[in-house]
Short mmCIF file of C-alpha atoms and ligand atoms in Angstrom, two decimals:
data_model
loop_
_atom_site.label_atom_id
_atom_site.label_comp_id
_atom_site.label_asym_id
_atom_site.label_seq_id
_atom_site.Cartn_x
_atom_site.Cartn_y
_atom_site.Cartn_z
CA UNK A 1 7.95 11.82 -10.82
CA UNK A 2 6.59 8.66 -12.34
CA UNK A 3 3.12 7.50 -11.70
CA UNK A 4 2.43 6.72 -8.06
CA UNK A 5 0.80 3.40 -7.47
CA UNK A 6 -0.36 1.29 -4.62
CA UNK A 7 -0.81 -2.24 -5.82
CA UNK A 8 -1.13 -5.88 -4.98
CA UNK A 9 0.73 -8.64 -6.83
CA UNK A 10 0.46 -12.40 -6.86
CA UNK A 11 2.19 -15.21 -8.73
CA UNK A 12 1.54 -18.96 -8.82
CA UNK A 13 3.96 -21.55 -10.19
CA UNK A 14 3.35 -25.25 -10.63
CA UNK A 15 -0.42 -25.65 -10.36
CA UNK A 16 -2.81 -26.44 -13.21
CA UNK A 17 -5.34 -24.17 -11.47
CA UNK A 18 -2.90 -21.22 -11.54
CA UNK A 19 -5.40 -18.68 -12.95
CA UNK A 20 -8.12 -19.59 -10.45
CA UNK A 21 -5.70 -19.38 -7.55
CA UNK A 22 -4.42 -16.00 -8.74
CA UNK A 23 -7.99 -14.78 -9.17
CA UNK A 24 -8.87 -15.78 -5.59
CA UNK A 25 -5.70 -14.25 -4.20
CA UNK A 26 -6.45 -10.98 -5.97
CA UNK A 27 -9.71 -10.85 -4.00
CA UNK A 28 -7.67 -10.98 -0.80
CA UNK A 29 -5.46 -8.18 -2.09
CA UNK A 30 -8.32 -6.00 -3.31
CA UNK A 31 -7.61 -3.42 -0.60
CA UNK A 32 -4.27 -2.72 -2.29
CA UNK A 33 -5.89 -1.55 -5.50
CA UNK A 34 -9.45 -1.20 -6.72
CA UNK A 35 -9.17 0.48 -10.07
CA UNK A 36 -8.08 -2.35 -12.29
CA UNK A 37 -6.94 -5.95 -12.23
CA UNK A 38 -5.22 -8.36 -14.57
CA UNK A 39 -3.97 -11.92 -14.85
CA UNK A 40 -1.47 -13.40 -17.29
CA UNK A 41 -0.68 -17.12 -17.55
CA UNK A 42 1.53 -19.12 -19.87
CA UNK A 43 0.08 -22.04 -21.80
CA UNK A 44 1.84 -25.26 -22.88
CA UNK A 45 2.98 -23.69 -26.14
CA UNK A 46 4.69 -20.89 -24.20
CA UNK A 47 2.08 -18.31 -25.24
CA UNK A 48 0.62 -15.80 -22.86
CA UNK A 49 -3.07 -15.88 -22.03
CA UNK A 50 -4.29 -12.74 -20.35
CA UNK A 51 -7.29 -10.79 -19.20
CA UNK A 52 -7.41 -7.27 -17.82
CA UNK A 53 -10.31 -5.35 -16.42
CA UNK A 54 -11.16 -1.96 -15.04
CA UNK A 55 -12.69 -2.08 -11.57
CA UNK A 56 -12.93 -4.78 -8.96
CA UNK A 57 -11.65 -8.33 -9.42
CA UNK A 58 -15.10 -9.78 -8.71
CA UNK A 59 -16.68 -7.69 -11.45
CA UNK A 60 -14.18 -8.22 -14.22
CA UNK A 61 -13.51 -11.96 -14.45
CA UNK A 62 -16.18 -14.40 -15.54
CA UNK A 63 -15.97 -18.19 -15.44
CA UNK A 64 -15.46 -18.03 -19.18
CA UNK A 65 -12.56 -15.56 -19.12
CA UNK A 66 -10.87 -17.54 -16.37
CA UNK A 67 -11.22 -20.82 -18.30
CA UNK A 68 -9.19 -19.26 -21.11
CA UNK A 69 -6.30 -18.48 -18.79
CA UNK A 70 -4.69 -21.90 -19.00
CA UNK A 71 -1.29 -22.96 -17.74
CA UNK A 72 0.54 -23.85 -14.56
CA UNK A 73 2.31 -20.52 -14.16
CA UNK A 74 0.87 -17.02 -13.96
CA UNK A 75 0.90 -13.62 -12.33
CA UNK A 76 -1.81 -11.16 -11.32
CA UNK A 77 -2.06 -7.54 -10.31
CA UNK A 78 -4.51 -5.22 -8.57
CA UNK A 79 -4.01 -1.62 -9.34
CA UNK A 80 -4.80 1.68 -7.72
CA UNK A 81 -3.56 4.63 -9.65
CA UNK A 82 -3.61 8.31 -8.95
CA UNK A 83 -4.72 11.11 -11.19
CA UNK A 84 -3.76 11.06 -14.81
CA UNK A 85 -2.83 7.42 -14.79
CA UNK A 86 -6.09 5.69 -15.40
CA UNK A 87 -5.43 4.71 -19.01
CA UNK A 88 -6.23 1.16 -20.05
CA UNK A 89 -2.65 0.72 -21.26
CA UNK A 90 -1.49 1.10 -17.66
CA UNK A 91 -3.32 -1.97 -16.40
CA UNK A 92 -0.88 -4.69 -15.38
CA UNK A 93 0.52 -7.31 -15.85
CA UNK A 94 2.27 -5.96 -18.94
CA UNK A 95 3.34 -8.60 -21.42
CA UNK A 96 5.91 -8.34 -24.22
CA UNK A 97 7.42 -10.46 -26.96
CA UNK A 98 11.17 -9.99 -26.90
CA UNK A 99 14.22 -11.39 -28.65
CA UNK A 100 14.68 -13.74 -25.72
CA UNK A 101 11.11 -14.87 -25.34
CA UNK A 102 7.86 -13.72 -23.86
CA UNK A 103 7.97 -11.66 -20.68
CA UNK A 104 5.23 -10.42 -18.36
CA UNK A 105 5.62 -8.10 -15.41
CA UNK A 106 3.59 -6.99 -12.38
CA UNK A 107 4.94 -4.32 -10.06
CA UNK A 108 4.07 -2.84 -6.69
CA UNK A 109 5.99 0.31 -5.84
CA UNK A 110 7.34 3.41 -7.46
CA UNK A 111 10.66 4.02 -9.21
CA UNK A 112 12.11 7.32 -8.08
CA UNK A 113 14.45 7.76 -11.07
CA UNK A 114 11.72 6.88 -13.57
CA UNK A 115 11.74 10.26 -15.32
CA UNK A 116 15.49 10.24 -15.95
CA UNK A 117 15.54 6.63 -17.09
CA UNK A 118 12.54 7.09 -19.37
CA UNK A 119 14.06 10.16 -20.99
CA UNK A 120 17.34 8.30 -21.61
CA UNK A 121 15.53 5.29 -23.03
CA UNK A 122 13.36 7.44 -25.30
CA UNK A 123 16.42 9.28 -26.57
CA UNK A 124 17.93 5.90 -27.40
CA UNK A 125 14.83 4.96 -29.40
CA UNK A 126 12.56 3.14 -26.94
CA UNK A 127 8.86 3.53 -27.59
CA UNK A 128 6.64 3.39 -24.51
CA UNK A 129 3.08 2.13 -24.57
CA UNK A 130 2.10 3.29 -21.11
CA UNK A 131 2.90 6.07 -18.67
CA UNK A 132 3.75 3.55 -15.96
CA UNK A 133 7.27 3.36 -14.55
CA UNK A 134 6.98 -0.44 -14.62
CA UNK A 135 7.52 -0.44 -18.36
CA UNK A 136 10.94 1.15 -17.81
CA UNK A 137 12.04 -1.99 -16.03
CA UNK A 138 11.11 -4.03 -19.08
CA UNK A 139 12.91 -1.76 -21.55
CA UNK A 140 16.08 -1.89 -19.46
CA UNK A 141 15.83 -5.66 -19.25
CA UNK A 142 15.50 -6.06 -23.00
CA UNK A 143 18.37 -3.69 -23.74
CA UNK A 144 20.77 -5.42 -21.38
CA UNK A 145 23.68 -7.21 -23.07
CA UNK A 146 23.86 -9.91 -20.41
CA UNK A 147 23.24 -13.52 -21.39
CA UNK A 148 20.82 -14.89 -18.83
CA UNK A 149 17.56 -13.37 -17.64
CA UNK A 150 18.83 -13.50 -14.10
CA UNK A 151 21.96 -11.48 -14.89
CA UNK A 152 19.81 -9.00 -16.82
CA UNK A 153 17.54 -8.62 -13.81
CA UNK A 154 20.54 -8.07 -11.53
CA UNK A 155 21.89 -5.42 -13.90
CA UNK A 156 18.54 -3.60 -14.01
CA UNK A 157 18.28 -3.71 -10.22
CA UNK A 158 21.55 -1.78 -10.19
CA UNK A 159 20.01 0.94 -12.39
CA UNK A 160 16.52 1.51 -11.03
CA UNK A 161 15.93 3.36 -7.78
CA UNK A 162 12.98 3.42 -5.46
CA UNK A 163 10.42 0.86 -4.47
CA UNK A 164 9.69 -2.37 -6.28
CA UNK A 165 8.23 -5.65 -5.20
CA UNK A 166 7.99 -7.14 -8.63
CA UNK A 167 7.02 -10.35 -10.40
CA UNK A 168 8.51 -11.23 -13.76
CA UNK A 169 7.24 -14.12 -15.81
CA UNK A 170 9.86 -15.35 -18.25
CA UNK A 171 8.46 -18.23 -20.26
CA UNK A 172 8.04 -21.05 -17.75
CA UNK A 173 9.86 -19.37 -14.86
CA UNK A 174 8.80 -16.78 -12.37
CA UNK A 175 11.20 -14.27 -10.85
CA UNK A 176 10.15 -12.40 -7.72
CA UNK A 177 12.30 -9.46 -6.72
CA UNK A 178 12.32 -6.88 -4.00
CA UNK A 179 14.30 -3.64 -3.94
CA UNK A 180 17.27 -3.48 -1.54
CA UNK A 181 15.35 -1.28 0.92
CA UNK A 182 12.35 -3.62 0.97
CA UNK A 183 9.85 -0.75 0.91
CA UNK A 184 6.90 -2.93 -0.11
CA UNK A 185 6.15 -6.40 1.22
CA UNK A 186 6.47 -9.64 -0.75
CA UNK A 187 5.89 -13.07 0.75
CA UNK A 188 6.53 -16.65 -0.35
CA UNK A 189 4.05 -19.47 0.26
CA UNK A 190 3.71 -23.14 -0.57
CA UNK A 191 0.62 -24.96 -1.70
CA UNK A 192 1.65 -28.57 -2.00
CA UNK A 193 4.42 -28.49 -4.59
CA UNK A 194 3.24 -25.23 -6.06
CA UNK A 195 4.85 -21.95 -5.04
CA UNK A 196 2.88 -18.76 -4.42
CA UNK A 197 4.29 -15.25 -4.17
CA UNK A 198 2.05 -12.45 -2.94
CA UNK A 199 2.11 -8.95 -1.52
CA UNK A 200 0.63 -10.09 1.79
CA UNK A 201 0.01 -13.34 3.65
CA UNK A 202 -3.79 -12.83 3.62
CA UNK A 203 -3.59 -13.85 -0.07
CA UNK A 204 -1.88 -17.12 0.92
CA UNK A 205 -4.48 -17.85 3.60
CA UNK A 206 -7.34 -17.66 1.15
CA UNK A 207 -5.92 -20.36 -1.12
CA UNK A 208 -4.60 -22.56 1.71
CA UNK A 209 -1.00 -21.84 0.91
CA UNK A 210 1.42 -22.03 3.78
CA UNK A 211 3.55 -18.99 4.53
CA UNK A 212 7.24 -19.83 4.20
CA UNK A 213 9.09 -16.55 4.43
CA UNK A 214 9.38 -13.08 2.94
CA UNK A 215 11.45 -12.26 -0.12
CA UNK A 216 14.43 -10.45 1.41
CA UNK A 217 15.34 -6.89 0.41
CA UNK A 218 17.68 -7.09 -2.58
CA UNK A 219 16.80 -10.73 -3.22
CA UNK A 220 15.69 -12.35 -6.47
CA UNK A 221 13.70 -15.55 -6.14
CA UNK A 222 13.69 -17.80 -9.19
CA UNK A 223 10.90 -20.37 -9.36
CA UNK A 224 10.89 -23.12 -11.95
CA UNK A 225 7.64 -24.49 -13.34
CA UNK A 226 7.79 -27.47 -11.01
CA UNK A 227 7.73 -25.10 -8.02
CA UNK A 228 11.46 -25.43 -7.28
CA UNK A 229 12.79 -22.22 -5.70
CA UNK A 230 16.29 -20.76 -6.01
CA UNK A 231 17.42 -17.68 -4.16
CA UNK A 232 19.92 -15.07 -5.40
CA UNK A 233 21.09 -12.02 -3.51
CA UNK A 234 21.17 -9.53 -6.36
CA UNK A 235 21.96 -6.37 -4.42
CA UNK A 236 23.37 -6.32 -0.92
CA UNK A 237 20.89 -4.41 1.25
CA UNK A 238 22.81 -1.63 3.00
CA UNK A 239 19.81 -0.27 4.82
CA UNK A 240 16.28 -1.55 5.13
CA UNK A 241 13.40 0.89 4.80
CA UNK A 242 10.11 -0.95 5.19
CA UNK A 243 7.23 1.43 4.62
CA UNK A 244 5.82 2.33 8.05
CA UNK A 245 2.51 3.21 6.43
CA UNK A 246 1.98 -0.45 5.46
CA UNK A 247 1.46 -1.56 9.07
CA UNK A 248 -0.36 1.68 9.94
CA UNK A 249 -2.93 1.68 7.17
CA UNK A 250 -2.24 -0.20 4.03
CA UNK A 251 -1.78 -3.88 4.84
CA UNK A 252 -4.72 -5.99 5.95
CA UNK A 253 -4.79 -6.60 9.71
CA UNK A 254 -4.89 -10.37 9.22
CA UNK A 255 -1.62 -10.26 7.29
CA UNK A 256 1.87 -10.89 8.46
CA UNK A 257 4.45 -8.70 6.75
CA UNK A 258 7.82 -7.23 7.71
CA UNK A 259 8.02 -10.00 10.31
CA UNK A 260 5.03 -8.55 12.13
CA UNK A 261 1.46 -9.59 12.69
CA UNK A 262 -0.30 -6.45 11.62
CA UNK A 263 -3.29 -6.76 13.92
CA UNK A 264 -1.13 -7.02 17.06
CA UNK A 265 1.04 -4.19 15.84
CA UNK A 266 -1.95 -1.90 15.31
CA UNK A 267 -3.31 -2.74 18.75
CA UNK A 268 0.12 -1.82 20.16
CA UNK A 269 -0.02 1.50 18.34
CA UNK A 270 -3.46 2.14 19.84
CA UNK A 271 -2.28 1.27 23.34
CA UNK A 272 0.73 3.57 23.10
CA UNK A 273 -1.48 6.32 21.68
CA UNK A 274 -3.74 5.92 24.72
CA UNK A 275 -0.82 6.17 27.12
CA UNK A 276 0.42 9.28 25.36
CA UNK A 277 -2.87 11.13 25.05
CA UNK A 278 -5.50 9.67 27.36
CA UNK A 279 -8.48 11.91 27.99
CA UNK A 280 -11.56 11.84 30.19
CA UNK A 281 -14.24 10.12 28.09
CA UNK A 282 -17.17 7.66 28.20
CA UNK A 283 -16.58 5.59 25.13
CA UNK A 284 -14.06 4.77 22.38
CA UNK A 285 -15.17 4.32 18.78
CA UNK A 286 -13.22 3.51 15.62
CA UNK A 287 -13.43 4.94 12.15
CA UNK A 288 -14.01 1.67 10.30
CA UNK A 289 -12.33 -0.34 9.01
CA UNK A 290 -8.76 0.84 9.28
CA UNK A 291 -9.10 2.41 12.75
CA UNK A 292 -10.59 -0.66 14.44
CA UNK A 293 -7.49 -2.48 15.76
CA UNK A 294 -6.00 0.78 17.04
CA UNK A 295 -9.27 1.71 18.76
CA UNK A 296 -9.32 -1.73 20.38
CA UNK A 297 -5.78 -1.23 21.65
CA UNK A 298 -6.69 2.23 22.92
CA UNK A 299 -9.86 1.08 24.73
CA UNK A 300 -8.13 -1.94 26.32
CA UNK A 301 -5.32 0.26 27.58
CA UNK A 302 -7.55 2.81 29.32
CA UNK A 303 -10.36 0.43 30.30
CA UNK A 304 -13.09 2.25 28.36
CA UNK A 305 -15.79 0.42 26.40
CA UNK A 306 -15.22 0.14 22.66
CA UNK A 307 -18.55 0.73 20.96
CA UNK A 308 -19.68 0.53 17.38
CA UNK A 309 -20.14 4.22 16.72
CA UNK A 310 -20.04 4.22 12.94
CA UNK A 311 -21.38 1.57 10.60
CA UNK A 312 -19.69 1.16 7.30
CA UNK A 313 -21.59 0.24 4.17
CA UNK A 314 -19.34 -2.28 2.47
CA UNK A 315 -21.12 -2.18 -0.85
CA UNK A 316 -20.06 1.30 -1.85
CA UNK A 317 -17.40 1.44 -4.50
CA UNK A 318 -15.92 4.68 -5.66
CA UNK A 319 -18.43 7.47 -6.04
CA UNK A 320 -18.03 10.18 -8.57
CA UNK A 321 -20.56 12.63 -7.20
CA UNK A 322 -19.16 16.10 -6.87
CA UNK A 323 -21.57 17.20 -4.20
CA UNK A 324 -23.13 20.60 -4.21
CA UNK A 325 -23.24 22.47 -0.92
CA UNK A 326 -26.66 21.06 -0.04
CA UNK A 327 -25.63 17.41 -0.35
CA UNK A 328 -21.93 17.65 0.43
CA UNK A 329 -21.97 15.08 3.23
CA UNK A 330 -23.64 12.43 1.13
CA UNK A 331 -20.29 11.06 -0.05
CA UNK A 332 -19.21 10.11 3.45
CA UNK A 333 -22.75 9.18 4.53
CA UNK A 334 -22.86 6.66 1.72
CA UNK A 335 -19.98 4.94 3.45
CA UNK A 336 -20.56 5.66 7.14
CA UNK A 337 -23.59 6.16 9.35
CA UNK A 338 -23.45 6.95 13.09
CA UNK A 339 -25.02 4.67 15.68
CA UNK A 340 -27.02 7.07 17.88
CA UNK A 341 -27.13 4.95 21.03
CA UNK A 342 -23.32 4.74 21.14
CA UNK A 343 -22.86 8.47 20.86
CA UNK A 344 -25.83 10.35 22.34
CA UNK A 345 -24.87 12.37 25.42
CA UNK A 346 -21.37 10.83 25.48
CA UNK A 347 -17.82 12.07 25.56
CA UNK A 348 -16.37 10.12 22.65
CA UNK A 349 -12.80 9.19 21.71
CA UNK A 350 -12.68 8.66 17.93
CA UNK A 351 -9.71 6.61 16.72
CA UNK A 352 -8.53 6.57 13.12
CA UNK A 353 -5.26 5.38 11.66
CA UNK A 354 -4.18 8.57 9.91
CA UNK A 355 -5.06 12.09 8.91
CA UNK A 356 -4.16 12.98 5.34
CA UNK A 357 -6.11 15.91 3.88
CA UNK A 358 -8.45 16.01 6.87
CA UNK A 359 -11.54 16.26 4.69
CA UNK A 360 -12.98 12.88 5.78
CA UNK A 361 -12.50 13.70 9.45
CA UNK A 362 -14.36 16.99 9.11
CA UNK A 363 -17.41 15.14 7.79
CA UNK A 364 -17.20 12.24 10.22
CA UNK A 365 -16.87 14.50 13.24
CA UNK A 366 -19.81 16.61 12.09
CA UNK A 367 -21.90 13.44 11.81
CA UNK A 368 -20.87 12.26 15.27
CA UNK A 369 -21.71 15.64 16.76
CA UNK A 370 -25.09 15.67 15.03
CA UNK A 371 -25.74 12.21 16.49
CA UNK A 372 -25.52 13.76 19.96
CA UNK A 373 -21.92 13.36 21.18
CA UNK A 374 -21.16 16.01 23.79
CA UNK A 375 -17.37 15.92 23.35
CA UNK A 376 -15.24 14.51 20.54
CA UNK A 377 -11.60 13.62 21.13
CA UNK A 378 -9.90 12.66 17.90
CA UNK A 379 -6.94 10.29 18.20
CA UNK A 380 -4.72 9.22 15.32
CA UNK A 381 -2.66 6.04 15.40
CA UNK A 382 0.16 7.62 13.41
CA UNK A 383 2.18 10.85 13.57
CA UNK A 384 1.16 13.84 11.42
CA UNK A 385 1.81 13.17 7.72
CA UNK A 386 3.87 16.13 6.65
CA UNK A 387 5.60 14.92 3.47
CA UNK A 388 4.54 13.12 0.31
CA UNK A 389 5.53 9.53 -0.34
CA UNK A 390 7.73 8.78 -3.36
CA UNK A 391 7.87 5.05 -2.75
CA UNK A 392 4.42 3.81 -3.67
CA UNK A 393 1.83 5.22 -1.28
CA UNK A 394 -0.63 7.64 -2.75
CA UNK A 395 -0.18 10.63 -0.48
CA UNK A 396 -1.09 13.95 -2.10
CA UNK A 397 1.25 16.87 -2.70
CA UNK A 398 2.52 18.54 0.46
CA UNK A 399 0.25 21.50 -0.12
CA UNK A 400 -2.78 19.21 0.38
CA UNK A 401 -1.48 17.53 3.51
CA UNK A 402 -3.26 19.09 6.45
CA UNK A 403 -0.35 18.57 8.85
CA UNK A 404 2.08 20.22 6.46
CA UNK A 405 -0.01 23.37 6.50
CA UNK A 406 -1.30 23.62 10.07
CA UNK A 407 -0.18 22.98 13.61
CA UNK A 408 -2.09 20.59 15.87
CA UNK A 409 -4.31 23.30 17.35
CA UNK A 410 -5.19 24.58 13.87
CA UNK A 411 -5.91 21.04 12.72
CA UNK A 412 -8.14 20.45 15.75
CA UNK A 413 -10.11 23.53 14.84
CA UNK A 414 -10.28 22.55 11.17
CA UNK A 415 -11.72 19.09 11.82
CA UNK A 416 -14.03 20.33 14.59
CA UNK A 417 -12.74 18.20 17.49
CA UNK A 418 -12.62 19.13 21.18
CA UNK A 419 -9.13 17.69 21.35
CA UNK A 420 -6.75 16.16 18.83
CA UNK A 421 -3.66 14.02 19.35
CA UNK A 422 -1.38 11.93 17.17
CA UNK A 423 0.84 8.98 18.00
CA UNK A 424 4.33 10.44 18.48
CA UNK A 425 7.18 9.27 16.25
CA UNK A 426 8.81 7.82 19.38
CA UNK A 427 5.56 5.96 20.07
CA UNK A 428 5.49 4.64 16.52
CA UNK A 429 9.09 3.46 16.84
CA UNK A 430 8.25 1.80 20.15
CA UNK A 431 5.31 -0.03 18.55
CA UNK A 432 7.47 -1.21 15.66
CA UNK A 433 9.86 -2.72 18.15
CA UNK A 434 13.13 -1.58 19.57
CA UNK A 435 15.85 -2.76 17.26
CA UNK A 436 13.45 -3.27 14.37
CA UNK A 437 12.24 0.33 14.18
CA UNK A 438 15.50 1.32 12.44
CA UNK A 439 14.44 -0.89 9.52
CA UNK A 440 11.52 1.37 8.57
CA UNK A 441 11.05 4.42 6.35
CA UNK A 442 9.39 7.38 8.10
CA UNK A 443 9.66 9.72 5.13
CA UNK A 444 6.00 10.78 5.14
CA UNK A 445 6.31 11.79 8.79
CA UNK A 446 9.71 13.47 8.86
CA UNK A 447 10.88 14.01 5.28
CA UNK A 448 13.89 11.80 5.93
CA UNK A 449 13.79 9.56 2.87
CA UNK A 450 16.25 6.69 2.61
CA UNK A 451 16.99 7.64 -0.98
CA UNK A 452 17.33 10.97 -2.74
CA UNK A 453 13.97 11.90 -4.23
CA UNK A 454 15.09 15.11 -5.86
CA UNK A 455 13.67 17.48 -3.24
CA UNK A 456 15.37 19.05 -0.27
CA UNK A 457 13.05 18.44 2.65
CA UNK A 458 13.35 20.55 5.71
CA UNK A 459 13.42 18.63 8.96
CA UNK A 460 10.43 18.53 11.22
CA UNK A 461 10.57 20.28 14.59
CA UNK A 462 11.53 17.94 17.40
CA UNK A 463 8.08 18.33 18.94
CA UNK A 464 6.06 16.46 16.32
CA UNK A 465 2.85 17.13 18.18
CA UNK A 466 3.28 20.72 17.05
CA UNK A 467 2.05 23.38 19.42
CA UNK A 468 0.54 26.81 19.22
CA UNK A 469 2.30 28.76 16.51
CA UNK A 470 4.44 25.77 15.54
CA UNK A 471 3.74 24.24 12.15
CA UNK A 472 4.01 20.50 12.19
CA UNK A 473 6.54 19.51 9.59
CA UNK A 474 7.61 22.91 8.35
P1 LIG B 501 -8.33 12.46 4.86
O1 LIG B 501 -9.73 12.91 4.80
O2 LIG B 501 -7.59 12.82 3.59
O3 LIG B 501 -7.60 12.93 6.07
O4 LIG B 501 -8.33 10.87 4.87
C1 LIG B 501 -8.02 10.14 6.00
C2 LIG B 501 -8.60 8.76 5.83
O5 LIG B 501 -8.11 8.17 4.64
C3 LIG B 501 -8.20 7.85 6.98
O6 LIG B 501 -9.39 7.27 7.46
C4 LIG B 501 -7.30 6.79 6.37
O7 LIG B 501 -7.69 5.50 6.82
C5 LIG B 501 -7.52 6.90 4.89
N1 LIG B 501 -6.26 6.85 4.14
C6 LIG B 501 -5.03 7.13 4.56
N2 LIG B 501 -4.13 6.98 3.58
C7 LIG B 501 -4.79 6.59 2.49
C8 LIG B 501 -4.41 6.25 1.16
N3 LIG B 501 -3.14 6.29 0.77
N4 LIG B 501 -5.39 5.90 0.29
C9 LIG B 501 -6.69 5.86 0.68
N5 LIG B 501 -7.10 6.16 1.93
C10 LIG B 501 -6.17 6.52 2.83
#
């Protein structure tokens, strides 16, 4: 497979402060990618001005670098890459000089036929500068025989498969496109006459841009340098497949994507989880930050107090300590510390959004127990993750997914909880809304991908809560 990436993208058209606005928006999208960031603008002479940095947006752009990014049109990208893909050449936006002008590209998603396309292109003489599947899009675009950029884009959309919410800067115009399934979000905002495109609405809020609508699956939005927007349906969307993990974990709770307010949706998930797996307890706590709205929904539903049981240190970036046995909990303790008075002598419900490898939960539960909790009931606001994602979320190989290897009882034992329960797939569908739930991809929960990903997944058992002797997902 190509490189898997979770990312945030933003584009601004028609504002002399384009670079500053992109910079600020990238802050709001920092949760979508923390490993690298980049901005490319176009100056009056039609030349690209760009800056890329490893690490957080706030660390990599100075006043001076931003002042060099002149122009009224630009795009930006926050990147999170998985193993093997941390080369500098992979930092986006990518920019190219081509026979039909300068082009820059920023992509959120993952092309599922990247390997095949790349091989074909290389055999035909293409030379790649990065290992990113995004570059494939550019090569296909340049090789197209069509006359206009738009018709080239439409042709390429017919060739690539998988997930792409993508921004393409072509001289003074910005194209924003979304794959026909609409896996990843992409929203359109207005700031006076200027147009803003971003992965999530929280990026619009920060720069006082007003949310207009989402880019539709299969749609190409063309924005001229005066902010004028034209819409083209490039590929008819046969089936929508919004990523269900976006509302569960990935998107910010103050965002509105997939026609949903994420905070309300997460609270709904928590409430349904509570109805499905209520337990005798004294207090509900969240694993911050992602578990907070679900814990709130859970506590409201059962009438238990929601307490601050874990405090998160927000100043910890990525740590590269490979802890020895004696300090192996330091990694998680750097990030989280238990609040004794919330936990001591209590039966505690711990709510988190998801269980992936299970390694974080093991450490968190040990900490909570050491802080004096008498019982720990772990509740997850999503079903067991039993398959990898091929559409842009960084889930590990199946062999590392706890729920692909163990049933619920075995997982409970592994993480050290007194009880363990997951939101059922029916509960997740209910939260996503009857009628709308068909528009989501549940591939990581049931192996039923909307598009062929080159593996033959075996269906999950109907009882997705597992059971003694029953392996969830196998
Ligand atoms: P684990 O220890 O692997 O089970 O990690 C579970 C924790 O990781 C949960 O608290 C989730 O909020 C968080 N999480 C889930 N998916 C991802 C992801 N794709 N990238 C980073 N963190 C994640």
